[in-house]
Coordinates of C-alpha atoms in Angstrom, one line a residue:
X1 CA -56.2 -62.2 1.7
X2 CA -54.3 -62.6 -1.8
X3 CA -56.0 -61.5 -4.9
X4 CA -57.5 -64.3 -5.8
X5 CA -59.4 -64.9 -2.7
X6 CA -60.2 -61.2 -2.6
X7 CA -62.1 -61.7 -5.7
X8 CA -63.4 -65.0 -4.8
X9 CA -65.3 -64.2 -1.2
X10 CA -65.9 -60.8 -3.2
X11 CA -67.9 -63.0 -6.1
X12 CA -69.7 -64.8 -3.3
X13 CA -70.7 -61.6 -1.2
X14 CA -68.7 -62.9 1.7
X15 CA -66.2 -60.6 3.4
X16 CA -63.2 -59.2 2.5
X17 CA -60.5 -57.4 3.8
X18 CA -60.8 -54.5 0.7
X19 CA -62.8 -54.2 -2.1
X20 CA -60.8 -56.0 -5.5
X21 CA -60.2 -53.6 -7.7
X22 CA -59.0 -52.7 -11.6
X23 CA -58.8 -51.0 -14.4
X24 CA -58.0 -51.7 -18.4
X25 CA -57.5 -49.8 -22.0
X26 CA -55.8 -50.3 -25.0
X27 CA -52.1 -50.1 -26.4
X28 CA -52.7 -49.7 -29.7
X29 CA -49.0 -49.7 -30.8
X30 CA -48.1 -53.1 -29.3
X31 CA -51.6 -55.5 -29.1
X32 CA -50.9 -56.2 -32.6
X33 CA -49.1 -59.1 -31.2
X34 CA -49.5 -61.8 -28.3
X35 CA -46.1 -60.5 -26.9
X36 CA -47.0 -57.0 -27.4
X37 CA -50.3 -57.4 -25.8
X38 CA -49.4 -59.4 -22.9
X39 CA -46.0 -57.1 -22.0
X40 CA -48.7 -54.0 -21.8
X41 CA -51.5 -56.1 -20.1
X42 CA -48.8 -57.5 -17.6
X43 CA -47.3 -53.4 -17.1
X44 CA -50.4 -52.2 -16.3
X45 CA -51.1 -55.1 -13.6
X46 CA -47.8 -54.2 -12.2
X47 CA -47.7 -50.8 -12.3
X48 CA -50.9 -50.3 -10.5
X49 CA -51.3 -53.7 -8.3
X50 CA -54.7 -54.4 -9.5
X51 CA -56.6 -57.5 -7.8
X52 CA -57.5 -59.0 -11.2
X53 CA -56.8 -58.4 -15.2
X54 CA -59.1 -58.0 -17.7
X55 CA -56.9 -58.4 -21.2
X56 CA -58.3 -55.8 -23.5
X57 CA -57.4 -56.9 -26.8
X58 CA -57.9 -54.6 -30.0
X59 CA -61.7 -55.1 -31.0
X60 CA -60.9 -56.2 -34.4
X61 CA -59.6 -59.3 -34.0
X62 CA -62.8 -60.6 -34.3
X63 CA -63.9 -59.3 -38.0
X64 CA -60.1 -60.5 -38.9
X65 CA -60.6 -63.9 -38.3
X66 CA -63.9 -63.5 -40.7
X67 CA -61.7 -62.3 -43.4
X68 CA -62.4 -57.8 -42.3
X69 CA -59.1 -56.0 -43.1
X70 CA -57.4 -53.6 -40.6
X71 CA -54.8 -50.9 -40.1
X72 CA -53.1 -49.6 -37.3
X73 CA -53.5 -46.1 -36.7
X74 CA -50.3 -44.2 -38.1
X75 CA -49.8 -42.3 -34.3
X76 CA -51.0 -45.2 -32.4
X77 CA -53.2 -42.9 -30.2
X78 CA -56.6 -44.0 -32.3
X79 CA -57.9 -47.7 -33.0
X80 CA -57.5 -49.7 -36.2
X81 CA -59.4 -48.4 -39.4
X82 CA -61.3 -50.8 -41.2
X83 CA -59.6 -51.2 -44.9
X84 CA -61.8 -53.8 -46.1
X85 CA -65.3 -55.3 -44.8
X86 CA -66.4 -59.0 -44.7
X87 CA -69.8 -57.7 -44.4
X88 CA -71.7 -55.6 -47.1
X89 CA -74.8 -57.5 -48.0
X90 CA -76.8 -60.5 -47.8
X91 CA -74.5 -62.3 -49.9
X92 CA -71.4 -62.1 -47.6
X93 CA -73.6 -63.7 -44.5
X94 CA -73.2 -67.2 -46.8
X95 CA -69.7 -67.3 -46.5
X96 CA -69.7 -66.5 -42.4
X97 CA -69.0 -70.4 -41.1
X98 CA -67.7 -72.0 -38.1
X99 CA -63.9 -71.2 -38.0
X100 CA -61.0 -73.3 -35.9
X101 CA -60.8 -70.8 -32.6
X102 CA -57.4 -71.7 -32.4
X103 CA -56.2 -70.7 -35.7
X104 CA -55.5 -67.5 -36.9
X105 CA -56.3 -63.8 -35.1
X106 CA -57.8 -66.5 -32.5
X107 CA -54.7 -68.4 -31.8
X108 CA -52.7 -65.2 -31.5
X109 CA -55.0 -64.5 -28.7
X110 CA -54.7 -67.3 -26.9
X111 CA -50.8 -67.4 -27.2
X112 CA -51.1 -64.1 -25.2
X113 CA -53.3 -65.4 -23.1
X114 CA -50.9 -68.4 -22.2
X115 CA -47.9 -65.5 -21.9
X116 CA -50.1 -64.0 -19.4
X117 CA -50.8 -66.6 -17.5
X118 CA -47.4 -68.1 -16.9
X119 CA -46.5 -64.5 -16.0
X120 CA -49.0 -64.5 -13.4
X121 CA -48.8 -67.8 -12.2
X122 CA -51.9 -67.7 -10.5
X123 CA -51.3 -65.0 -8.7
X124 CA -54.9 -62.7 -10.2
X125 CA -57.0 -64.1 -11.9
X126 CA -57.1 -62.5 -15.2
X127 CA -60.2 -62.4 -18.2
X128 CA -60.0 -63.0 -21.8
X129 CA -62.9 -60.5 -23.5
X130 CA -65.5 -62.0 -25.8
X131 CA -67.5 -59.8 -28.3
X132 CA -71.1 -60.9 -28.4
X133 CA -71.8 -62.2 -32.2
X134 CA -74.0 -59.8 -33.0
X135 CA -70.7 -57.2 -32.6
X136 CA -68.6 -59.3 -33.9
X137 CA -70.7 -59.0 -37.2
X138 CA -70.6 -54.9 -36.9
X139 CA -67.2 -54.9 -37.1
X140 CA -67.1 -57.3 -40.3
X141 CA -68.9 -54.4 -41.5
X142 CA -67.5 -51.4 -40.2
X143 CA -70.5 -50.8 -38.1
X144 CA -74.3 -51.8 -37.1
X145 CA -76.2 -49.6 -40.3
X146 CA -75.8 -52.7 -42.3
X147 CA -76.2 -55.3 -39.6
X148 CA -79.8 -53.5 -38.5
X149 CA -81.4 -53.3 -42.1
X150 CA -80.2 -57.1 -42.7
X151 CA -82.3 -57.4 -39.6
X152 CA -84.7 -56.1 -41.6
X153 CA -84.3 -57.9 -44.7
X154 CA -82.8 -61.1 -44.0
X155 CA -83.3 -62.1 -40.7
X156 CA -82.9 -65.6 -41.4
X157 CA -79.8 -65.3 -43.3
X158 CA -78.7 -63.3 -40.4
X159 CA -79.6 -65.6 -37.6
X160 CA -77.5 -68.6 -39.5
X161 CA -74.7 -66.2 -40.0
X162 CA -74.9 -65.5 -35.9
X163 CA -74.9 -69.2 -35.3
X164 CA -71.6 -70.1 -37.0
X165 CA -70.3 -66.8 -35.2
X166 CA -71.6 -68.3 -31.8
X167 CA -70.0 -71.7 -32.2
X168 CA -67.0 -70.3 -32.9
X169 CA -66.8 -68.4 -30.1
X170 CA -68.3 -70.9 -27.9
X171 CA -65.4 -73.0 -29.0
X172 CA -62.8 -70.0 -28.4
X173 CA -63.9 -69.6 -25.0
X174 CA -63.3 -72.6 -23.8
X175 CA -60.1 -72.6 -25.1
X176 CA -59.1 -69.5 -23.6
X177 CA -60.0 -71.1 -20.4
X178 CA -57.6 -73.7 -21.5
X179 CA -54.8 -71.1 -22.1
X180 CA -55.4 -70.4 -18.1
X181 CA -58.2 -67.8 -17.8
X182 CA -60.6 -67.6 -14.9
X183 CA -63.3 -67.0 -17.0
X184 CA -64.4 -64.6 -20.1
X185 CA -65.4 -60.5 -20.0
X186 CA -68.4 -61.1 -22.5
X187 CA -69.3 -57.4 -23.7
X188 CA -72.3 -56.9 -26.1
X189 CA -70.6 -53.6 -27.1
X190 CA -73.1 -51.3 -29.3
X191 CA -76.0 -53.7 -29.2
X192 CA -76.3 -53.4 -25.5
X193 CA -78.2 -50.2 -25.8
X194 CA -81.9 -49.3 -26.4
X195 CA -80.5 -46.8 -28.3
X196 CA -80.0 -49.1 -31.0
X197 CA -82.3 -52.2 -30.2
X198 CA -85.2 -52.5 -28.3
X199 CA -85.5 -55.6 -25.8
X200 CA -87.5 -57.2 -27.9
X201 CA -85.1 -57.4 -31.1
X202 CA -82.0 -58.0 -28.7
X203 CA -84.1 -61.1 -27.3
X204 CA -84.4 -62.7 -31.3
X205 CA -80.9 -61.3 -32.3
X206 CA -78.9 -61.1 -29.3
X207 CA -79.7 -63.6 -26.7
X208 CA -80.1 -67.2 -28.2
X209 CA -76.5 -66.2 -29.3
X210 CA -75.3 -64.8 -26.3
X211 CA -76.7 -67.7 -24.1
X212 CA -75.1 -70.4 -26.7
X213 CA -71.2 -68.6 -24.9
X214 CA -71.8 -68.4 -22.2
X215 CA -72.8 -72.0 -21.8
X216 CA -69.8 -73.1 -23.2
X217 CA -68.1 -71.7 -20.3
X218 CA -70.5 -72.0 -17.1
X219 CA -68.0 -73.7 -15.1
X220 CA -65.6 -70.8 -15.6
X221 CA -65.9 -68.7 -11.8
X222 CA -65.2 -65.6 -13.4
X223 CA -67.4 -65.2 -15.9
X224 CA -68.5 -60.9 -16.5
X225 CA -70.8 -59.4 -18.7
X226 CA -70.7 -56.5 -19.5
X227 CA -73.6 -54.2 -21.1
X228 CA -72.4 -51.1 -22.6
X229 CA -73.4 -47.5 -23.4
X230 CA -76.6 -45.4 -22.2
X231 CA -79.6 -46.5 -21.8
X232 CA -78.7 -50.1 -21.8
X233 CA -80.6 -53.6 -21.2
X234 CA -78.7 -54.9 -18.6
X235 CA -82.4 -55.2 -16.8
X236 CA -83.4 -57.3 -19.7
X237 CA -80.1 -59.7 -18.8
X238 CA -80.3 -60.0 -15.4
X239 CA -80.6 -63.8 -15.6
X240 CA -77.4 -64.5 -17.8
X241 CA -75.7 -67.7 -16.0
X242 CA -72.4 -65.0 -14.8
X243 CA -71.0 -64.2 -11.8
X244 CA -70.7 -60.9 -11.7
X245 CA -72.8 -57.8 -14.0
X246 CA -70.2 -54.7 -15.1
X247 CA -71.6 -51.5 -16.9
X248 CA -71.6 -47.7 -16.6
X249 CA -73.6 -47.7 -13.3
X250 CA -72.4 -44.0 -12.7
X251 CA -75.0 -43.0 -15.7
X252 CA -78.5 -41.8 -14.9
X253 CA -80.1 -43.5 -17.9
X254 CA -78.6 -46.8 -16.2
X255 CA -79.5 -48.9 -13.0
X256 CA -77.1 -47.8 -10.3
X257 CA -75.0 -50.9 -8.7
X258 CA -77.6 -51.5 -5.4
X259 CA -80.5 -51.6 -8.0
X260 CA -78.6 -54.6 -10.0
X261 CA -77.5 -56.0 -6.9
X262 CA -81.0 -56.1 -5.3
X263 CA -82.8 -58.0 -8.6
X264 CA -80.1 -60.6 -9.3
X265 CA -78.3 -61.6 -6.4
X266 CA -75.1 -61.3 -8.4
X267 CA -71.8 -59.2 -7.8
X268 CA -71.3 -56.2 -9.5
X269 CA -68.3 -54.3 -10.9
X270 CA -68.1 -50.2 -12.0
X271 CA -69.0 -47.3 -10.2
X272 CA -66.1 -44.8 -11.0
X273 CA -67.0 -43.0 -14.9
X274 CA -64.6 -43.6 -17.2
X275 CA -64.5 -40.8 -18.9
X276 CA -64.8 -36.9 -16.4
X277 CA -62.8 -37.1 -13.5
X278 CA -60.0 -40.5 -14.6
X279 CA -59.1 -38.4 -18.1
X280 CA -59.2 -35.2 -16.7
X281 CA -56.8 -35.8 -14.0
X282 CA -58.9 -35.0 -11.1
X283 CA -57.5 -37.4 -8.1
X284 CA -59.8 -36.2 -5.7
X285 CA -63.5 -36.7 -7.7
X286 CA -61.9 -39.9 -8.6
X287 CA -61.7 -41.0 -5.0
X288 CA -64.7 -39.5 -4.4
X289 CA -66.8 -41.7 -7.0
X290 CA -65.4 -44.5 -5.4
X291 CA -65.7 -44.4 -1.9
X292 CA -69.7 -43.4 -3.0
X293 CA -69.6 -46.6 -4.9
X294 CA -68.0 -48.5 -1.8
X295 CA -70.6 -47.1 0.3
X296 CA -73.6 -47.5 -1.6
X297 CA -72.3 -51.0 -2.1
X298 CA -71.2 -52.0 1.1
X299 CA -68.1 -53.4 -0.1
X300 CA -70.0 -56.7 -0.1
X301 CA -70.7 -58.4 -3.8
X302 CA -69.0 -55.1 -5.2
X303 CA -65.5 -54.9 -7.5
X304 CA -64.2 -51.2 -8.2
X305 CA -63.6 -50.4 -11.6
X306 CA -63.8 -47.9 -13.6
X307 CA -67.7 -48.5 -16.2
X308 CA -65.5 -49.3 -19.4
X309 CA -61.9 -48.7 -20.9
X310 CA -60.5 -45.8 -20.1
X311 CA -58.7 -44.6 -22.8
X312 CA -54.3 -44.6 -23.4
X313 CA -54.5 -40.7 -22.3
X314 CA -56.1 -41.4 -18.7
X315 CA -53.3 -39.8 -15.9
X316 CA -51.8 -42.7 -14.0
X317 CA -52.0 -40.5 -11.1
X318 CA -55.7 -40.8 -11.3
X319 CA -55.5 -44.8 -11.9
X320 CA -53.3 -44.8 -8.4
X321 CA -56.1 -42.7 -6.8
X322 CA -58.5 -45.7 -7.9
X323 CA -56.6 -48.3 -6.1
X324 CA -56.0 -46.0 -3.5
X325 CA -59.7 -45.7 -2.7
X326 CA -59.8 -49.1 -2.1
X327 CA -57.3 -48.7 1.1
X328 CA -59.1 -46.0 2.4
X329 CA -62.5 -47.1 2.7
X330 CA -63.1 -49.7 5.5
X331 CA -65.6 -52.8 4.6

């Protein structure tokens, strides 16, 4: 099998001769720009043969487009710092409108995205990620505080503000399918958690959005979501129209990859933490995480990665030892 069939009959839950697997973090230093970003997307896909690419962009580009002001860190081992908001107050959600997704931080994006994929030439598929519009708006703001008590106090002001966010990106995604991705990684970030909103808030402020995305894109076959953090709501999302569920399956306050498997029918992607064992350069736990998550899987409907970024620090050794496991394990 090549790659791309891997991950197709993988998507489908038909067999394959090894589970797909990858990995992904950031370079802070050179996604700054589309050549920057695709040279270190492309190195990484390289260096460790992965079966597909998920392009992880810096997360601000975003609030950027919305007028947010960044700056690099000065060591490039730390993200951007947020210099100047686009989101303070109620009065600031009047100006967020409907932008041109390929102008600007947007169009930078997708010129990487086009780098990438006459690098690749088809031969992985490779993922543009998507913020969901209620993170975009955090990062306007330099976090969710002011996003949850305009929940509060405006919601309607918010909700509008969401819509112009959501057909923008609507819009963007289809164009980054356009620039040649197989589909979008569509990551609700903070908001994912019950930590921070109960179901029934994410389904008023979260889902019309999310849904209004996705659908812009549902004849993408690559299409990932992926629910962060502890305690998230990725039961709450099971029907989302994707093709395969990702999240930090390897936490107890989340439903392991069989559970997710078993209610939706869909493939899944994680099992290996993504902090412990990758960053603290222990091969052997590594391998050991993922042959459990190949087993409990059984390497049917099932792509190794690790349950999020893993950050710039993480031992290649350990990132060979995830690609390894993939060799080793029969299916």
């Amino acid at each position: 099998m090549d790659k791309s069939q891997r991950v197709q009959a993988a998507l489908a839950g038909l067999p394959v001769d090894r589970v797909p697997v990858s990995a992904w973090g950031h370079d802070f230093r050179r996604e700054w720009s589309p050549q920057g970003l695709a040279e270190a997307t492309l190195e990484a896909y390289q260096s460790y043969d992965w079966d597909f690419v998920k392009v992880n962009p810096r997360a601000t580009y975003y609030a950027e487009a919305w007028g947010a002001r960044f700056e690099p860190s000065a060591d490039g081992s730390e993200g951007p710092r947020l210099v100047e908001p686009a989101l303070r107050d109620e009065a600031d959600l009047e100006r967020i409108r409907p932008l041109d997704p390929r102008q600007g931080p947007f169009g930078e994006q997708l010129e990487a995205l086009r780098l990438i994929a006459r690098r690749l030439r088809g031969e992985a598929p490779f993922l543009q990620t998507v913020f969901a519009p209620l993170a975009v708006l955090s990062r306007m703001a330099g976090g969710p505080e002011t996003v949850k008590g305009l929940m509060a106090r405006a919601p309607a002001a918010l909700e509008r503000a969401l819509g112009a966010v959501a057909v923008t990106l609507a819009e963007y995604a289809r164009a980054c399918l356009e620039a040649g991705a197989s589909g979008i990684f569509y990551a609700t970030v903070e908001w994912g958690s019950r930590d921070l909103l109960s179901p029934q808030e994410y389904a008023r402020f979260g889902r019309p959005y999310d849904l209004r995305v996705l659908a812009a894109v549902a004849e993408a076959p690559f299409n990932v979501l992926h629910v962060c953090r502890s305690r998230n709501l990725l039961l709450w999302l099971l029907d989302y129209p994707v093709a395969c569920f990702h999240w930090a399956a390897h936490d107890p306050s989340n439903p392991s990859l069989a559970e997710v498997q078993a209610r939706s029918g869909v493939a899944v992607a994680g099992g290996v933490a993504h902090e412990g064992a990758l960053v603290e350069g222990d091969e052997q736990r590594v391998l050991a995480e993922a042959r459990e998550a190949i087993a409990r899987t059984g390497g049917r409907r099932f792509l190794l990665a690790p349950g999020c970024s893993v950050p710039p620090t993480t031992p290649a050794g350990c990132l060979r030892a995830l690609r390894r496991a993939t060799e080793e394990v029969a299916v």
